[in-house]
Amino acid sequence: NAGVTQTPKFQVLKTGQSMTLQCAQDMNHNSMYWYRQDPGMGLRLIYYSASEGTTDKGEVPNGYNVSRLNKREFSLRLESAAPSQTSVYFCASSGSPRGDQPQHFGDGTRLSIL
Amino acid sequence: QKEVEQDPGPLSVPEGAIVSLNCTYSNSAFQYFMWYRQYSRKGPELLMYTYSSGNKEDGRFTAQVDKSSKYISLFIRDSQPSDSATYLCASISGGYNKLIFGAGTRLAVHP
């Protein structure tokens, strides 16, 4: 049972470099999400995709772009990385974008930007 | 004011103790309430999922929601060292809205 798979697990970038974080789920879920987790801040939503073909901004979208490639895959791109984007990034998926189905998370990508 | 408030701890208890973890929320529209457990260097794992007010029990874990006071609780009975983790509460309304997390409480259960 893979659930939600994120790659890579770790990455170090230099300021200004670009990178794409990959996420895939095998639960046939409609909705997918990207969060960042920082100490003392909890999980904050960056972008989400309620269903295949749609994406919407979350709480902290600046500096990021997303692509819902198909029902299984949802990628997060940093076009020009900044030290403030050093964080742990989590992808999640759920059966629906409403609260009636819970979100399930991957194990994260730890990203450091120097 | 954050929509979901949670004491970050840390909370340290001896093995076998009853643990009480709590959150408060401000949004009256919240209808679904979750507890996630997060081990170090892992993603949040869904522990309990409840709708509206009331109690839900699963083994040693009991989730309690009091919508009148906007209070969410998680009780862990007979706590074990393997329960040492960060516990995150989260809430969402029934519509197309975002899941709001508390900051998490770090729990350590020592033998």
PDB file of C-alpha atoms in Angstrom:
ATOM      1  CA  ASN A   1       0.000   0.000   0.000  1.00  0.00           C
ATOM      2  CA  ALA A   2       2.052   2.945  -1.265  1.00  0.00           C
ATOM      3  CA  GLY A   3      -0.595   5.653  -0.604  1.00  0.00           C
ATOM      4  CA  VAL A   4       1.019   9.031  -1.344  1.00  0.00           C
ATOM      5  CA  THR A   5       4.584   8.958  -2.688  1.00  0.00           C
ATOM      6  CA  GLN A   6       6.811  12.031  -2.801  1.00  0.00           C
ATOM      7  CA  THR A   7      10.132  12.461  -4.574  1.00  0.00           C
ATOM      8  CA  PRO A   8      12.790  13.432  -3.792  1.00  0.00           C
ATOM      9  CA  LYS A   9      12.989  12.951  -0.018  1.00  0.00           C
ATOM     10  CA  PHE A  10      15.800  15.486   0.420  1.00  0.00           C
ATOM     11  CA  GLN A  11      17.178  18.290  -1.717  1.00  0.00           C
ATOM     12  CA  VAL A  12      19.613  21.166  -1.309  1.00  0.00           C
ATOM     13  CA  LEU A  13      19.374  24.087  -3.727  1.00  0.00           C
ATOM     14  CA  LYS A  14      21.162  27.349  -4.227  1.00  0.00           C
ATOM     15  CA  THR A  15      19.223  30.605  -4.253  1.00  0.00           C
ATOM     16  CA  GLY A  16      17.761  31.223  -7.690  1.00  0.00           C
ATOM     17  CA  GLN A  17      17.730  27.586  -8.802  1.00  0.00           C
ATOM     18  CA  SER A  18      14.507  25.940  -9.885  1.00  0.00           C
ATOM     19  CA  MET A  19      13.109  22.606  -8.877  1.00  0.00           C
ATOM     20  CA  THR A  20       9.999  20.442  -9.208  1.00  0.00           C
ATOM     21  CA  LEU A  21       8.694  18.301  -6.363  1.00  0.00           C
ATOM     22  CA  GLN A  22       6.771  15.255  -7.478  1.00  0.00           C
ATOM     23  CA  CYS A  23       3.766  13.616  -5.844  1.00  0.00           C
ATOM     24  CA  ALA A  24       1.752  10.567  -6.860  1.00  0.00           C
ATOM     25  CA  GLN A  25      -1.154   8.801  -5.152  1.00  0.00           C
ATOM     26  CA  ASP A  26      -2.576   5.352  -5.830  1.00  0.00           C
ATOM     27  CA  MET A  27      -5.853   5.669  -3.898  1.00  0.00           C
ATOM     28  CA  ASN A  28      -7.901   6.944  -6.866  1.00  0.00           C
ATOM     29  CA  HIS A  29      -8.474  10.202  -5.010  1.00  0.00           C
ATOM     30  CA  ASN A  30      -9.926  13.218  -6.770  1.00  0.00           C
ATOM     31  CA  SER A  31      -8.285  15.944  -4.690  1.00  0.00           C
ATOM     32  CA  MET A  32      -4.624  16.653  -4.029  1.00  0.00           C
ATOM     33  CA  TYR A  33      -2.802  19.238  -1.926  1.00  0.00           C
ATOM     34  CA  TRP A  34       0.623  20.735  -1.280  1.00  0.00           C
ATOM     35  CA  TYR A  35       1.550  21.965   2.206  1.00  0.00           C
ATOM     36  CA  ARG A  36       4.669  23.337   3.810  1.00  0.00           C
ATOM     37  CA  GLN A  37       5.538  22.729   7.443  1.00  0.00           C
ATOM     38  CA  ASP A  38       7.721  25.130   9.395  1.00  0.00           C
ATOM     39  CA  PRO A  39       8.559  25.056  13.132  1.00  0.00           C
ATOM     40  CA  GLY A  40       5.816  26.681  15.200  1.00  0.00           C
ATOM     41  CA  MET A  41       3.695  27.377  12.106  1.00  0.00           C
ATOM     42  CA  GLY A  42       1.972  24.050  11.609  1.00  0.00           C
ATOM     43  CA  LEU A  43       0.966  22.926   8.130  1.00  0.00           C
ATOM     44  CA  ARG A  44       0.101  25.664   5.670  1.00  0.00           C
ATOM     45  CA  LEU A  45      -1.628  25.036   2.372  1.00  0.00           C
ATOM     46  CA  ILE A  46       0.270  26.204  -0.704  1.00  0.00           C
ATOM     47  CA  TYR A  47      -1.958  25.004  -3.561  1.00  0.00           C
ATOM     48  CA  TYR A  48      -4.612  22.410  -4.059  1.00  0.00           C
ATOM     49  CA  SER A  49      -6.396  20.624  -6.884  1.00  0.00           C
ATOM     50  CA  ALA A  50     -10.012  19.796  -6.100  1.00  0.00           C
ATOM     51  CA  SER A  51     -10.221  17.561  -9.157  1.00  0.00           C
ATOM     52  CA  GLU A  52      -8.230  16.699 -12.253  1.00  0.00           C
ATOM     53  CA  GLY A  53      -7.916  19.803 -14.431  1.00  0.00           C
ATOM     54  CA  THR A  54      -8.348  22.370 -11.640  1.00  0.00           C
ATOM     55  CA  THR A  55      -5.900  24.086  -9.312  1.00  0.00           C
ATOM     56  CA  ASP A  56      -6.388  26.827  -6.721  1.00  0.00           C
ATOM     57  CA  LYS A  57      -4.229  28.911  -4.425  1.00  0.00           C
ATOM     58  CA  GLY A  58      -4.007  28.161  -0.757  1.00  0.00           C
ATOM     59  CA  GLU A  59      -2.724  30.253   2.111  1.00  0.00           C
ATOM     60  CA  VAL A  60       0.899  30.741   0.946  1.00  0.00           C
ATOM     61  CA  PRO A  61       1.091  30.400  -2.888  1.00  0.00           C
ATOM     62  CA  ASN A  62       3.686  33.090  -3.677  1.00  0.00           C
ATOM     63  CA  GLY A  63       6.840  31.721  -5.299  1.00  0.00           C
ATOM     64  CA  TYR A  64       5.231  28.408  -6.287  1.00  0.00           C
ATOM     65  CA  ASN A  65       3.427  26.898  -9.245  1.00  0.00           C
ATOM     66  CA  VAL A  66       1.625  23.592  -9.562  1.00  0.00           C
ATOM     67  CA  SER A  67       0.553  21.173 -12.258  1.00  0.00           C
ATOM     68  CA  ARG A  68      -2.089  18.474 -11.952  1.00  0.00           C
ATOM     69  CA  LEU A  69      -0.593  16.158 -14.545  1.00  0.00           C
ATOM     70  CA  ASN A  70      -3.354  13.544 -14.312  1.00  0.00           C
ATOM     71  CA  LYS A  71      -5.566  12.083 -11.600  1.00  0.00           C
ATOM     72  CA  ARG A  72      -2.598  10.439  -9.859  1.00  0.00           C
ATOM     73  CA  GLU A  73       0.078  13.127 -10.045  1.00  0.00           C
ATOM     74  CA  PHE A  74       0.397  16.658  -8.699  1.00  0.00           C
ATOM     75  CA  SER A  75       3.708  18.522  -8.923  1.00  0.00           C
ATOM     76  CA  LEU A  76       4.974  21.643  -7.162  1.00  0.00           C
ATOM     77  CA  ARG A  77       7.523  23.904  -8.851  1.00  0.00           C
ATOM     78  CA  LEU A  78       9.824  26.501  -7.375  1.00  0.00           C
ATOM     79  CA  GLU A  79      10.870  28.735 -10.273  1.00  0.00           C
ATOM     80  CA  SER A  80      13.535  30.748  -8.439  1.00  0.00           C
ATOM     81  CA  ALA A  81      14.232  29.315  -5.004  1.00  0.00           C
ATOM     82  CA  ALA A  82      14.680  31.650  -2.030  1.00  0.00           C
ATOM     83  CA  PRO A  83      16.015  30.863   1.472  1.00  0.00           C
ATOM     84  CA  SER A  84      12.517  31.574   2.862  1.00  0.00           C
ATOM     85  CA  GLN A  85      11.332  28.499   0.989  1.00  0.00           C
ATOM     86  CA  THR A  86      13.493  26.215   3.121  1.00  0.00           C
ATOM     87  CA  SER A  87      10.909  23.908   4.630  1.00  0.00           C
ATOM     88  CA  VAL A  88       9.436  20.426   4.671  1.00  0.00           C
ATOM     89  CA  TYR A  89       6.889  19.986   1.895  1.00  0.00           C
ATOM     90  CA  PHE A  90       4.026  17.523   2.171  1.00  0.00           C
ATOM     91  CA  CYS A  91       1.668  16.306  -0.488  1.00  0.00           C
ATOM     92  CA  ALA A  92      -1.758  14.969   0.504  1.00  0.00           C
ATOM     93  CA  SER A  93      -4.784  13.521  -1.235  1.00  0.00           C
ATOM     94  CA  SER A  94      -8.443  12.959  -0.387  1.00  0.00           C
ATOM     95  CA  GLY A  95     -11.498  11.475  -2.018  1.00  0.00           C
ATOM     96  CA  SER A  96     -13.233  14.849  -2.193  1.00  0.00           C
ATOM     97  CA  PRO A  97     -12.322  18.509  -1.550  1.00  0.00           C
ATOM     98  CA  ARG A  98     -15.050  18.776   1.046  1.00  0.00           C
ATOM     99  CA  GLY A  99     -14.459  17.880   4.660  1.00  0.00           C
ATOM    100  CA  ASP A 100     -16.401  14.640   4.388  1.00  0.00           C
ATOM    101  CA  GLN A 101     -13.314  12.662   3.379  1.00  0.00           C
ATOM    102  CA  PRO A 102     -10.021  12.998   5.264  1.00  0.00           C
ATOM    103  CA  GLN A 103      -6.662  13.842   3.738  1.00  0.00           C
ATOM    104  CA  HIS A 104      -3.819  11.340   3.622  1.00  0.00           C
ATOM    105  CA  PHE A 105      -0.211  12.506   3.552  1.00  0.00           C
ATOM    106  CA  GLY A 106       3.090  11.464   2.055  1.00  0.00           C
ATOM    107  CA  ASP A 107       6.338  11.431   4.043  1.00  0.00           C
ATOM    108  CA  GLY A 108       7.544  14.782   2.772  1.00  0.00           C
ATOM    109  CA  THR A 109      10.405  16.405   0.895  1.00  0.00           C
ATOM    110  CA  ARG A 110      12.984  18.201   3.033  1.00  0.00           C
ATOM    111  CA  LEU A 111      14.218  21.181   1.061  1.00  0.00           C
ATOM    112  CA  SER A 112      17.115  23.451   2.026  1.00  0.00           C
ATOM    113  CA  ILE A 113      17.920  26.569   0.050  1.00  0.00           C
ATOM    114  CA  LEU A 114      21.307  28.146   0.609  1.00  0.00           C
TER     115      LEU A 114
ATOM    116  CA  GLN B   1      -6.233  34.850  16.205  1.00  0.00           C
ATOM    117  CA  LYS B   2      -5.540  31.511  14.556  1.00  0.00           C
ATOM    118  CA  GLU B   3      -8.591  29.501  13.569  1.00  0.00           C
ATOM    119  CA  VAL B   4      -7.243  26.442  15.397  1.00  0.00           C
ATOM    120  CA  GLU B   5      -5.127  26.889  18.521  1.00  0.00           C
ATOM    121  CA  GLN B   6      -3.033  24.122  20.040  1.00  0.00           C
ATOM    122  CA  ASP B   7      -0.554  24.153  22.907  1.00  0.00           C
ATOM    123  CA  PRO B   8       2.802  23.113  21.412  1.00  0.00           C
ATOM    124  CA  GLY B   9       4.021  21.450  24.615  1.00  0.00           C
ATOM    125  CA  PRO B  10       6.258  19.550  24.923  1.00  0.00           C
ATOM    126  CA  LEU B  11       4.309  17.178  27.115  1.00  0.00           C
ATOM    127  CA  SER B  12       6.244  14.477  28.965  1.00  0.00           C
ATOM    128  CA  VAL B  13       4.451  11.626  30.734  1.00  0.00           C
ATOM    129  CA  PRO B  14       5.405   8.239  32.227  1.00  0.00           C
ATOM    130  CA  GLU B  15       4.412   5.049  30.464  1.00  0.00           C
ATOM    131  CA  GLY B  16       0.884   3.980  31.368  1.00  0.00           C
ATOM    132  CA  ALA B  17      -0.394   7.513  31.999  1.00  0.00           C
ATOM    133  CA  ILE B  18      -3.580   8.924  30.521  1.00  0.00           C
ATOM    134  CA  VAL B  19      -2.743  11.719  28.104  1.00  0.00           C
ATOM    135  CA  SER B  20      -5.085  14.581  27.246  1.00  0.00           C
ATOM    136  CA  LEU B  21      -4.347  16.699  24.171  1.00  0.00           C
ATOM    137  CA  ASN B  22      -6.505  19.710  23.428  1.00  0.00           C
ATOM    138  CA  CYS B  23      -7.320  22.278  20.774  1.00  0.00           C
ATOM    139  CA  THR B  24      -9.713  25.178  20.495  1.00  0.00           C
ATOM    140  CA  TYR B  25     -11.153  26.597  17.301  1.00  0.00           C
ATOM    141  CA  SER B  26     -12.949  29.786  16.367  1.00  0.00           C
ATOM    142  CA  ASN B  27     -14.867  28.980  13.168  1.00  0.00           C
ATOM    143  CA  SER B  28     -18.450  27.911  13.930  1.00  0.00           C
ATOM    144  CA  ALA B  29     -18.731  26.418  10.429  1.00  0.00           C
ATOM    145  CA  PHE B  30     -16.235  23.638  11.211  1.00  0.00           C
ATOM    146  CA  GLN B  31     -18.001  20.290  11.084  1.00  0.00           C
ATOM    147  CA  TYR B  32     -15.242  17.716  10.640  1.00  0.00           C
ATOM    148  CA  PHE B  33     -12.447  17.222  13.131  1.00  0.00           C
ATOM    149  CA  MET B  34      -9.284  15.203  12.791  1.00  0.00           C
ATOM    150  CA  TRP B  35      -6.291  14.141  14.802  1.00  0.00           C
ATOM    151  CA  TYR B  36      -3.077  13.283  13.034  1.00  0.00           C
ATOM    152  CA  ARG B  37       0.017  11.673  14.553  1.00  0.00           C
ATOM    153  CA  GLN B  38       3.385  12.638  13.132  1.00  0.00           C
ATOM    154  CA  TYR B  39       6.562  10.764  13.948  1.00  0.00           C
ATOM    155  CA  SER B  40       9.903  12.466  13.449  1.00  0.00           C
ATOM    156  CA  ARG B  41      10.819  12.776   9.767  1.00  0.00           C
ATOM    157  CA  LYS B  42       7.510  11.266   8.671  1.00  0.00           C
ATOM    158  CA  GLY B  43       4.276  12.622   7.272  1.00  0.00           C
ATOM    159  CA  PRO B  44       1.109  13.149   9.346  1.00  0.00           C
ATOM    160  CA  GLU B  45      -0.838   9.927   9.779  1.00  0.00           C
ATOM    161  CA  LEU B  46      -4.608  10.092  10.252  1.00  0.00           C
ATOM    162  CA  LEU B  47      -5.466   8.867  13.740  1.00  0.00           C
ATOM    163  CA  MET B  48      -9.058   9.919  14.369  1.00  0.00           C
ATOM    164  CA  TYR B  49     -11.761  11.481  12.200  1.00  0.00           C
ATOM    165  CA  THR B  50     -15.059  12.722  13.640  1.00  0.00           C
ATOM    166  CA  TYR B  51     -18.099  14.588  12.432  1.00  0.00           C
ATOM    167  CA  SER B  52     -19.829  17.199  14.604  1.00  0.00           C
ATOM    168  CA  SER B  53     -20.012  16.857  18.394  1.00  0.00           C
ATOM    169  CA  GLY B  54     -19.557  13.730  20.415  1.00  0.00           C
ATOM    170  CA  ASN B  55     -17.034  11.020  21.208  1.00  0.00           C
ATOM    171  CA  LYS B  56     -15.300   8.451  19.045  1.00  0.00           C
ATOM    172  CA  GLU B  57     -13.224   5.629  20.434  1.00  0.00           C
ATOM    173  CA  ASP B  58     -10.610   3.496  18.677  1.00  0.00           C
ATOM    174  CA  GLY B  59      -8.598   1.203  20.918  1.00  0.00           C
ATOM    175  CA  ARG B  60      -6.634   3.312  23.396  1.00  0.00           C
ATOM    176  CA  PHE B  61      -7.612   6.554  21.658  1.00  0.00           C
ATOM    177  CA  THR B  62     -10.744   8.643  22.229  1.00  0.00           C
ATOM    178  CA  ALA B  63     -11.550  11.807  20.296  1.00  0.00           C
ATOM    179  CA  GLN B  64     -14.014  14.251  21.782  1.00  0.00           C
ATOM    180  CA  VAL B  65     -15.608  17.300  20.163  1.00  0.00           C
ATOM    181  CA  ASP B  66     -17.647  19.900  22.041  1.00  0.00           C
ATOM    182  CA  LYS B  67     -19.037  22.317  19.464  1.00  0.00           C
ATOM    183  CA  SER B  68     -20.727  24.486  22.081  1.00  0.00           C
ATOM    184  CA  SER B  69     -17.362  25.420  23.576  1.00  0.00           C
ATOM    185  CA  LYS B  70     -15.372  24.895  20.337  1.00  0.00           C
ATOM    186  CA  TYR B  71     -13.096  22.422  22.061  1.00  0.00           C
ATOM    187  CA  ILE B  72     -11.409  19.331  20.572  1.00  0.00           C
ATOM    188  CA  SER B  73      -9.697  16.691  22.687  1.00  0.00           C
ATOM    189  CA  LEU B  74      -7.739  13.492  22.173  1.00  0.00           C
ATOM    190  CA  PHE B  75      -7.295  11.077  25.073  1.00  0.00           C
ATOM    191  CA  ILE B  76      -4.696   8.330  25.042  1.00  0.00           C
ATOM    192  CA  ARG B  77      -5.110   5.592  27.650  1.00  0.00           C
ATOM    193  CA  ASP B  78      -2.258   3.399  28.864  1.00  0.00           C
ATOM    194  CA  SER B  79       0.254   5.506  26.948  1.00  0.00           C
ATOM    195  CA  GLN B  80       3.265   3.719  25.447  1.00  0.00           C
ATOM    196  CA  PRO B  81       6.725   4.952  24.408  1.00  0.00           C
ATOM    197  CA  SER B  82       5.617   4.278  20.817  1.00  0.00           C
ATOM    198  CA  ASP B  83       3.014   7.053  21.275  1.00  0.00           C
ATOM    199  CA  SER B  84       5.857   9.594  21.428  1.00  0.00           C
ATOM    200  CA  ALA B  85       5.169  11.867  18.466  1.00  0.00           C
ATOM    201  CA  THR B  86       3.683  15.207  17.523  1.00  0.00           C
ATOM    202  CA  TYR B  87      -0.110  15.284  17.509  1.00  0.00           C
ATOM    203  CA  LEU B  88      -1.891  17.678  15.147  1.00  0.00           C
ATOM    204  CA  CYS B  89      -5.540  18.629  15.397  1.00  0.00           C
ATOM    205  CA  ALA B  90      -7.319  19.841  12.259  1.00  0.00           C
ATOM    206  CA  SER B  91     -10.772  21.101  11.335  1.00  0.00           C
ATOM    207  CA  ILE B  92     -12.742  21.845   8.186  1.00  0.00           C
ATOM    208  CA  SER B  93     -16.228  22.941   7.262  1.00  0.00           C
ATOM    209  CA  GLY B  94     -18.429  20.845   4.994  1.00  0.00           C
ATOM    210  CA  GLY B  95     -18.057  22.954   1.883  1.00  0.00           C
ATOM    211  CA  TYR B  96     -15.133  23.561  -0.451  1.00  0.00           C
ATOM    212  CA  ASN B  97     -12.893  24.884   2.241  1.00  0.00           C
ATOM    213  CA  LYS B  98      -9.411  24.300   3.472  1.00  0.00           C
ATOM    214  CA  LEU B  99      -8.304  22.004   6.254  1.00  0.00           C
ATOM    215  CA  ILE B 100      -6.956  24.145   9.082  1.00  0.00           C
ATOM    216  CA  PHE B 101      -4.282  22.665  11.333  1.00  0.00           C
ATOM    217  CA  GLY B 102      -3.160  23.465  14.828  1.00  0.00           C
ATOM    218  CA  ALA B 103       0.582  23.920  15.356  1.00  0.00           C
ATOM    219  CA  GLY B 104       0.923  20.443  16.927  1.00  0.00           C
ATOM    220  CA  THR B 105       1.716  19.178  20.440  1.00  0.00           C
ATOM    221  CA  ARG B 106       4.909  17.219  20.977  1.00  0.00           C
ATOM    222  CA  LEU B 107       4.369  14.245  23.320  1.00  0.00           C
ATOM    223  CA  ALA B 108       7.090  12.167  24.952  1.00  0.00           C
ATOM    224  CA  VAL B 109       6.164   8.983  26.828  1.00  0.00           C
ATOM    225  CA  HIS B 110       9.087   7.730  28.886  1.00  0.00           C
ATOM    226  CA  PRO B 111       9.473   4.152  30.192  1.00  0.00           C
TER     227      PRO B 111
END
